[in-house]
PDB file of C-alpha atoms in Angstrom:
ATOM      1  CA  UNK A 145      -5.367  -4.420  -7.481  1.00 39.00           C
ATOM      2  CA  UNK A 146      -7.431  -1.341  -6.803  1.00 47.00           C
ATOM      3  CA  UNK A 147      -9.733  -1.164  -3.434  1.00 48.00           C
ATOM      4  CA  UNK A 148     -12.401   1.603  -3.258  1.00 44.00           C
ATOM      5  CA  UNK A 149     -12.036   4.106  -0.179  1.00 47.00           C
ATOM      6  CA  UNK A 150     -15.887   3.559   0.733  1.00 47.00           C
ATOM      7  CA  UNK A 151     -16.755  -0.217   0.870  1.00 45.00           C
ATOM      8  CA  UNK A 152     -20.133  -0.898   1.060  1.00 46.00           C
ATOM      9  CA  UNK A 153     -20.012  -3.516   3.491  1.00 53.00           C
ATOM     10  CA  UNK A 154     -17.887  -4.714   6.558  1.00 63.00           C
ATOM     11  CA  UNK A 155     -15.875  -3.162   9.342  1.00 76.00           C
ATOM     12  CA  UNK A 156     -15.143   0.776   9.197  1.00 85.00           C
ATOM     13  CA  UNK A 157     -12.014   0.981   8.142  1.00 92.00           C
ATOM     14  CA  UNK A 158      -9.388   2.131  11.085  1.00 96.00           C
ATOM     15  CA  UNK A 159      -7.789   5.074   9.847  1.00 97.00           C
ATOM     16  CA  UNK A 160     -11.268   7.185   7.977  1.00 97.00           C
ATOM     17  CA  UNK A 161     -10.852  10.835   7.540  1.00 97.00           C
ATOM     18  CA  UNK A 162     -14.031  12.078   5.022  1.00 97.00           C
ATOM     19  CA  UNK A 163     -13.829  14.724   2.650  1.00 97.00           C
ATOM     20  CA  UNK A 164     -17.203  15.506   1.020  1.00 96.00           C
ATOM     21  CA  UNK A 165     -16.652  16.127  -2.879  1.00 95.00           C
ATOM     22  CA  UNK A 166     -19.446  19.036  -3.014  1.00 94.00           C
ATOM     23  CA  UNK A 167     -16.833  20.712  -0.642  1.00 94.00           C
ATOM     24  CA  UNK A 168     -13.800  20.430  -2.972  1.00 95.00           C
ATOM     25  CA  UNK A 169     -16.138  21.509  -6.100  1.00 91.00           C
ATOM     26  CA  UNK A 170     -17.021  24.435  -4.598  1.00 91.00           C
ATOM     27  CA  UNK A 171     -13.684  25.191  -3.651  1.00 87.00           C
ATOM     28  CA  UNK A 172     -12.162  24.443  -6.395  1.00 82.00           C
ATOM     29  CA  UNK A 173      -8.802  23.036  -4.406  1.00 92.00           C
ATOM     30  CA  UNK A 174      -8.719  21.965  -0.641  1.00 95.00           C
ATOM     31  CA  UNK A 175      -5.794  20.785   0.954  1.00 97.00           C
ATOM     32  CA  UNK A 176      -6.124  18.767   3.821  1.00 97.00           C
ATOM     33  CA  UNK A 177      -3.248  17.216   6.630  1.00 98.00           C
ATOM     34  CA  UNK A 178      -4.436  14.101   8.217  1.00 98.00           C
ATOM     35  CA  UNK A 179      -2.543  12.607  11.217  1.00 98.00           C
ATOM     36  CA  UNK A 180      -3.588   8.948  12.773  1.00 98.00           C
ATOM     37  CA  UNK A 181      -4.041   8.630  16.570  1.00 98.00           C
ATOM     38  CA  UNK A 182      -2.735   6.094  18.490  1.00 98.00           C
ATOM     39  CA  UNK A 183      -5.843   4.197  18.875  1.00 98.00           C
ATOM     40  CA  UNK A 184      -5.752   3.940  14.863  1.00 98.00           C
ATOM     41  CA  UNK A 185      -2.038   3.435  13.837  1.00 98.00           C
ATOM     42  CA  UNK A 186      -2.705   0.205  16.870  1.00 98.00           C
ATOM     43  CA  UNK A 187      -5.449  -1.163  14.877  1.00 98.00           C
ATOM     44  CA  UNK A 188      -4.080  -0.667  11.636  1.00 98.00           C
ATOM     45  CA  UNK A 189      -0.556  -2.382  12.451  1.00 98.00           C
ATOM     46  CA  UNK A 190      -3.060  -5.364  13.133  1.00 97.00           C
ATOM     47  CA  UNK A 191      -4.682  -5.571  10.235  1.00 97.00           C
ATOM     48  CA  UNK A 192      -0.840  -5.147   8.117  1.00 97.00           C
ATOM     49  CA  UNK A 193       0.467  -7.469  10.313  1.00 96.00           C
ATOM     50  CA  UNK A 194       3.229  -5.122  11.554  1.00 97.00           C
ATOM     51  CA  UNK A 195       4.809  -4.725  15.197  1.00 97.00           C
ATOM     52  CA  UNK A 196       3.864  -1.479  15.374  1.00 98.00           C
ATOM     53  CA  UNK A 197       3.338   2.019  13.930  1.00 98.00           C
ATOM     54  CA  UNK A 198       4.801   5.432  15.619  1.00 97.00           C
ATOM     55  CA  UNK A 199       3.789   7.752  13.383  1.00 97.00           C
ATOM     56  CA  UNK A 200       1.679   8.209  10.033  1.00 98.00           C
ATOM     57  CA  UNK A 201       0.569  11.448   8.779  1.00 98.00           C
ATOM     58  CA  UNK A 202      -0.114  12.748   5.152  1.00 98.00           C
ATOM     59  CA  UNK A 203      -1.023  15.883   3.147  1.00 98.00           C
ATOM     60  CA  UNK A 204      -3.600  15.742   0.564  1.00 98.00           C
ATOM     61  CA  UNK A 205      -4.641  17.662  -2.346  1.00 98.00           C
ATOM     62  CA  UNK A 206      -8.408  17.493  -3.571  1.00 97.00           C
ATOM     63  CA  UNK A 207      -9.432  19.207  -6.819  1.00 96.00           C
ATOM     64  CA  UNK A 208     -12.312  19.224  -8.823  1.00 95.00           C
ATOM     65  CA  UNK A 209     -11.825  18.153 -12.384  1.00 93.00           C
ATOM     66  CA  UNK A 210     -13.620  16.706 -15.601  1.00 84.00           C
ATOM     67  CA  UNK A 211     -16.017  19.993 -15.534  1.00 83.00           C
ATOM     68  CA  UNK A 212     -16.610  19.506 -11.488  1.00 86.00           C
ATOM     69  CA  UNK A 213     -17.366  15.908 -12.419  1.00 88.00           C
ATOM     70  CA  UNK A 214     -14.619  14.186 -10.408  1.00 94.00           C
ATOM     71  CA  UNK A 215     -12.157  14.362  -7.970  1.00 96.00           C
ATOM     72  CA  UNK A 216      -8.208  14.235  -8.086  1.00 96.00           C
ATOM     73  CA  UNK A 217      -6.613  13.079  -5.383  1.00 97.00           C
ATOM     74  CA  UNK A 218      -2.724  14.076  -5.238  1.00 97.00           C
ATOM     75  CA  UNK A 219      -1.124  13.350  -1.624  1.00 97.00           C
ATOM     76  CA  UNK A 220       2.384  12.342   0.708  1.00 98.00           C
ATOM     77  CA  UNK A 221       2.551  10.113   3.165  1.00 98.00           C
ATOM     78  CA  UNK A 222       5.361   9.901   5.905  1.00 98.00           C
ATOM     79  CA  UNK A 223       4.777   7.061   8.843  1.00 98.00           C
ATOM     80  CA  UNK A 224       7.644   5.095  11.267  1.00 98.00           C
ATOM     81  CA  UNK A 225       6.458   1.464  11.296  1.00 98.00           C
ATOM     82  CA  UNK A 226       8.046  -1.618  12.766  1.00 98.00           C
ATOM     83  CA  UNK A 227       8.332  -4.360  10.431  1.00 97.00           C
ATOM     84  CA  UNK A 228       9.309  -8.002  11.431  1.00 95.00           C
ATOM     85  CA  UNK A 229      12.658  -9.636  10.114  1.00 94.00           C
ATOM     86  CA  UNK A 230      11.914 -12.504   7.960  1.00 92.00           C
ATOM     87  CA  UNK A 231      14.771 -14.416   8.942  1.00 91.00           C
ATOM     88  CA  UNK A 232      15.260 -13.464  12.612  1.00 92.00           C
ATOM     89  CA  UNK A 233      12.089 -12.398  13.512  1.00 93.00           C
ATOM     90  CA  UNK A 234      13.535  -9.471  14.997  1.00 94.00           C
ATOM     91  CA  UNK A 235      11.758  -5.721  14.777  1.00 96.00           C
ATOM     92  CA  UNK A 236      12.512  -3.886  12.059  1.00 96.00           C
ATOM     93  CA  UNK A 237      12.283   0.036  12.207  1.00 96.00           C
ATOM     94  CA  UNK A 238      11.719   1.952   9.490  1.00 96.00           C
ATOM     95  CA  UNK A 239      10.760   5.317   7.687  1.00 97.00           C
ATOM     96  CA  UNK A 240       8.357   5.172   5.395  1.00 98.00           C
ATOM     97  CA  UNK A 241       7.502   7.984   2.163  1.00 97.00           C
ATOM     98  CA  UNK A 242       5.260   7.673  -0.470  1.00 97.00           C
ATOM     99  CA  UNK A 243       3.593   9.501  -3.208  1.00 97.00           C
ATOM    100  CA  UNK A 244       0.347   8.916  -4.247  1.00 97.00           C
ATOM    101  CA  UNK A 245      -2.804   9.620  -6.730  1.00 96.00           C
ATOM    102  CA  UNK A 246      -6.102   8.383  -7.243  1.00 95.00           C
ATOM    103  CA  UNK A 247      -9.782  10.006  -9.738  1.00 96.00           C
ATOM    104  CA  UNK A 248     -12.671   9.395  -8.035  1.00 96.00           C
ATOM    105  CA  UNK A 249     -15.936   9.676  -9.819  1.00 95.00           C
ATOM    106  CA  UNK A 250     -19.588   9.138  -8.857  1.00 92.00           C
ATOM    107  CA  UNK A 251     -21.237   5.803  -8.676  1.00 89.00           C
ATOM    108  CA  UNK A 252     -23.099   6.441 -11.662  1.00 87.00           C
ATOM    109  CA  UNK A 253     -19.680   7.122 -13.970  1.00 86.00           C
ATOM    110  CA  UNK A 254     -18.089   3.867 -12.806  1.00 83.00           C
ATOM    111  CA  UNK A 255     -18.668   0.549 -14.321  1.00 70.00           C
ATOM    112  CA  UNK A 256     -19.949  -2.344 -11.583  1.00 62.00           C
ATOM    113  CA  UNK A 257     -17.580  -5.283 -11.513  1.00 57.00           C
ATOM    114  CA  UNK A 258     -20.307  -7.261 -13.678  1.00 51.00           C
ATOM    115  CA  UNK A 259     -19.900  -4.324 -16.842  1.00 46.00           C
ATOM    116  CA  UNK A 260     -17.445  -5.568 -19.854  1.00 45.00           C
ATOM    117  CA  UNK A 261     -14.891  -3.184 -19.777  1.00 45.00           C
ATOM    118  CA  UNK A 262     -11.902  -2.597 -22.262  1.00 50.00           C
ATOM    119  CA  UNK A 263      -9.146  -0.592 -20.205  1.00 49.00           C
ATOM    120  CA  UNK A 264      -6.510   0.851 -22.596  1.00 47.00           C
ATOM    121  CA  UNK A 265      -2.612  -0.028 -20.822  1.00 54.00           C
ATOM    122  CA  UNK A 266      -1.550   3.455 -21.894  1.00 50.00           C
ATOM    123  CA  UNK A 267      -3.899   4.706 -18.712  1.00 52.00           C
ATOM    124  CA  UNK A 268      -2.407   5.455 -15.582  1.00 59.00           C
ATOM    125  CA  UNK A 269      -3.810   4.003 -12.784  1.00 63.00           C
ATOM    126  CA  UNK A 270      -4.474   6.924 -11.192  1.00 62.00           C
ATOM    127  CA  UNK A 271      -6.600   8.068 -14.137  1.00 75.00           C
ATOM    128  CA  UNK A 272      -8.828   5.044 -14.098  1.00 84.00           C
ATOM    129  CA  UNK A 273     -11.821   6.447 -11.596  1.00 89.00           C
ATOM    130  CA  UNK A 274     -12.733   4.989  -8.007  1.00 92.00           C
ATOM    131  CA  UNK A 275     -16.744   5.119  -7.381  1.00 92.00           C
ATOM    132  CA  UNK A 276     -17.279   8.032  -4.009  1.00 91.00           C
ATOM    133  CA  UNK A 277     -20.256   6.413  -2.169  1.00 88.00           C
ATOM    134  CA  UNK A 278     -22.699   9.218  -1.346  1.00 91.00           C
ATOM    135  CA  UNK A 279     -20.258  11.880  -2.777  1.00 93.00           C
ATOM    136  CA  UNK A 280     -17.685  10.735   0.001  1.00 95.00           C
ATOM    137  CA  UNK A 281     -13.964  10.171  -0.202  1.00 97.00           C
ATOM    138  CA  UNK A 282     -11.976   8.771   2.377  1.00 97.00           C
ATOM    139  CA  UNK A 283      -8.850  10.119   2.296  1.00 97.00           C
ATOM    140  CA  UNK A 284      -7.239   8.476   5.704  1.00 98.00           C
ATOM    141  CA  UNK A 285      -8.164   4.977   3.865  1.00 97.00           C
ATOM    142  CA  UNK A 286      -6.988   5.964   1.190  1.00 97.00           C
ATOM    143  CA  UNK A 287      -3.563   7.249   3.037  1.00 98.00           C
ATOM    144  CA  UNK A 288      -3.841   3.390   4.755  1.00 98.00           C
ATOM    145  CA  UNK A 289      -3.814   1.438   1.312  1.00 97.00           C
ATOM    146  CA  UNK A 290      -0.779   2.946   0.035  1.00 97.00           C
ATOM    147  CA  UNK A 291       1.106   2.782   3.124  1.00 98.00           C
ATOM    148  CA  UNK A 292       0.668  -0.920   2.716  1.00 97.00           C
ATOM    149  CA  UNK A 293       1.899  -0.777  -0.698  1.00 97.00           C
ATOM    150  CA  UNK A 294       4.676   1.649   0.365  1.00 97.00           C
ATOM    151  CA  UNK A 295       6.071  -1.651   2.815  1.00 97.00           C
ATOM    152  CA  UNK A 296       9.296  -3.400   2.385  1.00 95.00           C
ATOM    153  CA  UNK A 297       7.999  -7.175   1.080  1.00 94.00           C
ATOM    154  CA  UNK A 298      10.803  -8.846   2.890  1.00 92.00           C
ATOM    155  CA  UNK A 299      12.198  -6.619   6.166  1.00 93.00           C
ATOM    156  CA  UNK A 300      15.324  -7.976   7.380  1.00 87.00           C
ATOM    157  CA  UNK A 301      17.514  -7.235   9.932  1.00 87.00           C
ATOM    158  CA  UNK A 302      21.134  -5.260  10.118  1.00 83.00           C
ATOM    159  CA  UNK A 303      23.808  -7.098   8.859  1.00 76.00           C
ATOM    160  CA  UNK A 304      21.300 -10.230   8.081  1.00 76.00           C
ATOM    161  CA  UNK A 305      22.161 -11.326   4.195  1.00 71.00           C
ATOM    162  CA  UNK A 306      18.668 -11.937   2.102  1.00 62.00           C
ATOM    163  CA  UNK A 307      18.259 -11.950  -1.143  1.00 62.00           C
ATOM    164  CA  UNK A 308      14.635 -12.319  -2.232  1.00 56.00           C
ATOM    165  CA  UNK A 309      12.953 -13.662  -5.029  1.00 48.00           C
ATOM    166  CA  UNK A 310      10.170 -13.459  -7.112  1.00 48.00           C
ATOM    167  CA  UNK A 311       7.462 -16.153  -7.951  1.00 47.00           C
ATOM    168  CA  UNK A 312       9.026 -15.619 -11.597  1.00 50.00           C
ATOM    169  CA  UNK A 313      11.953 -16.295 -10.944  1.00 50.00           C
ATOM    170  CA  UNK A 314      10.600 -19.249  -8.642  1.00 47.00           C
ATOM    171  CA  UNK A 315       8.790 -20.577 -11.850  1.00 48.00           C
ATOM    172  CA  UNK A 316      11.387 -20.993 -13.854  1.00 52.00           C
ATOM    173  CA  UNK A 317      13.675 -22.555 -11.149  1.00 49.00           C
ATOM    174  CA  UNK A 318      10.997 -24.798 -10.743  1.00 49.00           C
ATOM    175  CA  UNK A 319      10.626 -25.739 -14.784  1.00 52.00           C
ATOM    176  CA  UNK A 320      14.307 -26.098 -15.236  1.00 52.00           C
ATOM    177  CA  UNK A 321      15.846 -29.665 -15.859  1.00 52.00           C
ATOM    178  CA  UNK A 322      17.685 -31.374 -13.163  1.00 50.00           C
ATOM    179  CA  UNK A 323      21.541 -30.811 -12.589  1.00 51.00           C
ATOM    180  CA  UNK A 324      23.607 -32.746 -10.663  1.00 49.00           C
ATOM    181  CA  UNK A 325      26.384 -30.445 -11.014  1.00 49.00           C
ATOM    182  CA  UNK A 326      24.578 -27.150 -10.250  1.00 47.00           C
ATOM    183  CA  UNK A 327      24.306 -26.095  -6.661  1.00 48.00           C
ATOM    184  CA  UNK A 328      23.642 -23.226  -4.289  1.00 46.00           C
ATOM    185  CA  UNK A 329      25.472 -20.137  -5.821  1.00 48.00           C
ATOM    186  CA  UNK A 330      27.813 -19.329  -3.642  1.00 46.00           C
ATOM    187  CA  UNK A 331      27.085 -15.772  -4.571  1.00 48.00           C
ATOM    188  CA  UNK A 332      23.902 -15.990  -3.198  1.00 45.00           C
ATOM    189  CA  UNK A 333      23.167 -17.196   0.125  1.00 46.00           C
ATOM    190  CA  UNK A 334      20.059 -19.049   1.081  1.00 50.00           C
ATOM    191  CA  UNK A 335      18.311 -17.263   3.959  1.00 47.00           C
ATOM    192  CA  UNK A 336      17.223 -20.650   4.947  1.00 49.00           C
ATOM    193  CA  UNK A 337      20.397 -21.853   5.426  1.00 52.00           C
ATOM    194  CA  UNK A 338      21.015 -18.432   7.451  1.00 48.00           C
ATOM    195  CA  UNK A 339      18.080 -18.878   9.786  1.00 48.00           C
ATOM    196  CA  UNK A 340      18.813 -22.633  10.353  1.00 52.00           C
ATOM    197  CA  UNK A 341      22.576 -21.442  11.589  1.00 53.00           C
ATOM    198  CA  UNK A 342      20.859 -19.012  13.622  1.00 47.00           C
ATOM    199  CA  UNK A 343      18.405 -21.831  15.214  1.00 47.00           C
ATOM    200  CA  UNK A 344      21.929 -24.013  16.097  1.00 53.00           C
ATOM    201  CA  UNK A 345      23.560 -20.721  17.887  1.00 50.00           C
ATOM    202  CA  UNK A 346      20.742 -20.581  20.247  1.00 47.00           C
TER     203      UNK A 346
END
């Protein structure tokens, strides 16, 4: 799912650093390092539900492409976050990296939600243009959205067994025919079963 750095409605977002595309066409190539304060890693640990975030910082590329038509975004995030365990509920440091890329076009380029569009699978995502609202990109939102991707789904604790699944793989369980000789695979342990020990210890 693809969010646009400059929503037209709602609360600013927490983490907004604005590069003005007029800037990077006349530059040709601008580089910019963006580091959140405290005040904004607080609020956005709030809104992605984490216990906390020490650090996030990230160095972006802007250059003009398409004949000083559009922007390409190239940058590298690094942040320390605190994630929750899933089982425990314990914190859960950790180091996050991620690359990450993104076109951004003018309003006028991009089709509204309500346009018929055909996208071809071969296209990267990062080639399929964002719509810059007044000729502005946010890069620290931009920086905030893949951080979120960049998250471990299920943090666990040290030395706490968990084996997630997916919703596919939930599916099928789901669909397949009863068995009264299959049970728990002993090669997998149910985290459930883990966090109900962990209840009769305390």
């Amino acid at each position: 799912m693809r969010n646009t750095t400059q929503p037209s409605a709602g609360p600013a977002p927490e983490f907004s650093r604005i590069v003005r595309a007029d800037a990077v066409h006349r530059d040709g190539d601008l580089v910019e390092t963006i580091e959140a304060t405290e005040a904004e890693r607080k609020a956005l640990a709030e809104r992605f539900e984490l216990e906390g975030i020490g650090r996030l910082t990230a160095r972006v590329r802007l250059r003009s492409v398409r004949g000083g038509q559009m922007v390409r975004v190239e940058g590298e995030l690094q942040a320390d976050v605190v994630q929750t365990c899933v089982i425990t509920l314990e914190p859960v440091p950790a180091e996050v990296s991620d690359r990450f890329g993104a076109l951004f076009a003018p309003e006028s380029m991009v089709p509204g939600e309500e346009d018929e569009i055909e996208i071809d699978p071969n296209i990267a995502e990062e080639d399929i243009p964002e719509a810059m609202t007044n000729g502005r990109i946010d890069i620290g939102e931009l920086t905030a959205q893949h951080l979120s991707l960049a998250l471990d789904p299920y943090p666990h604790a040290e030395g706490v067994a968990f084996d997630g699944y997916s919703e596919g793989e939930e599916e099928e369980e789901a669909a397949a025919p009863a068995d009264d000789d299959a049970g728990a695979d002993p090669e997998k342990p149910n985290p459930f079963a883990a966090l109900e020990r962990l209840k009769r210890q305390n």
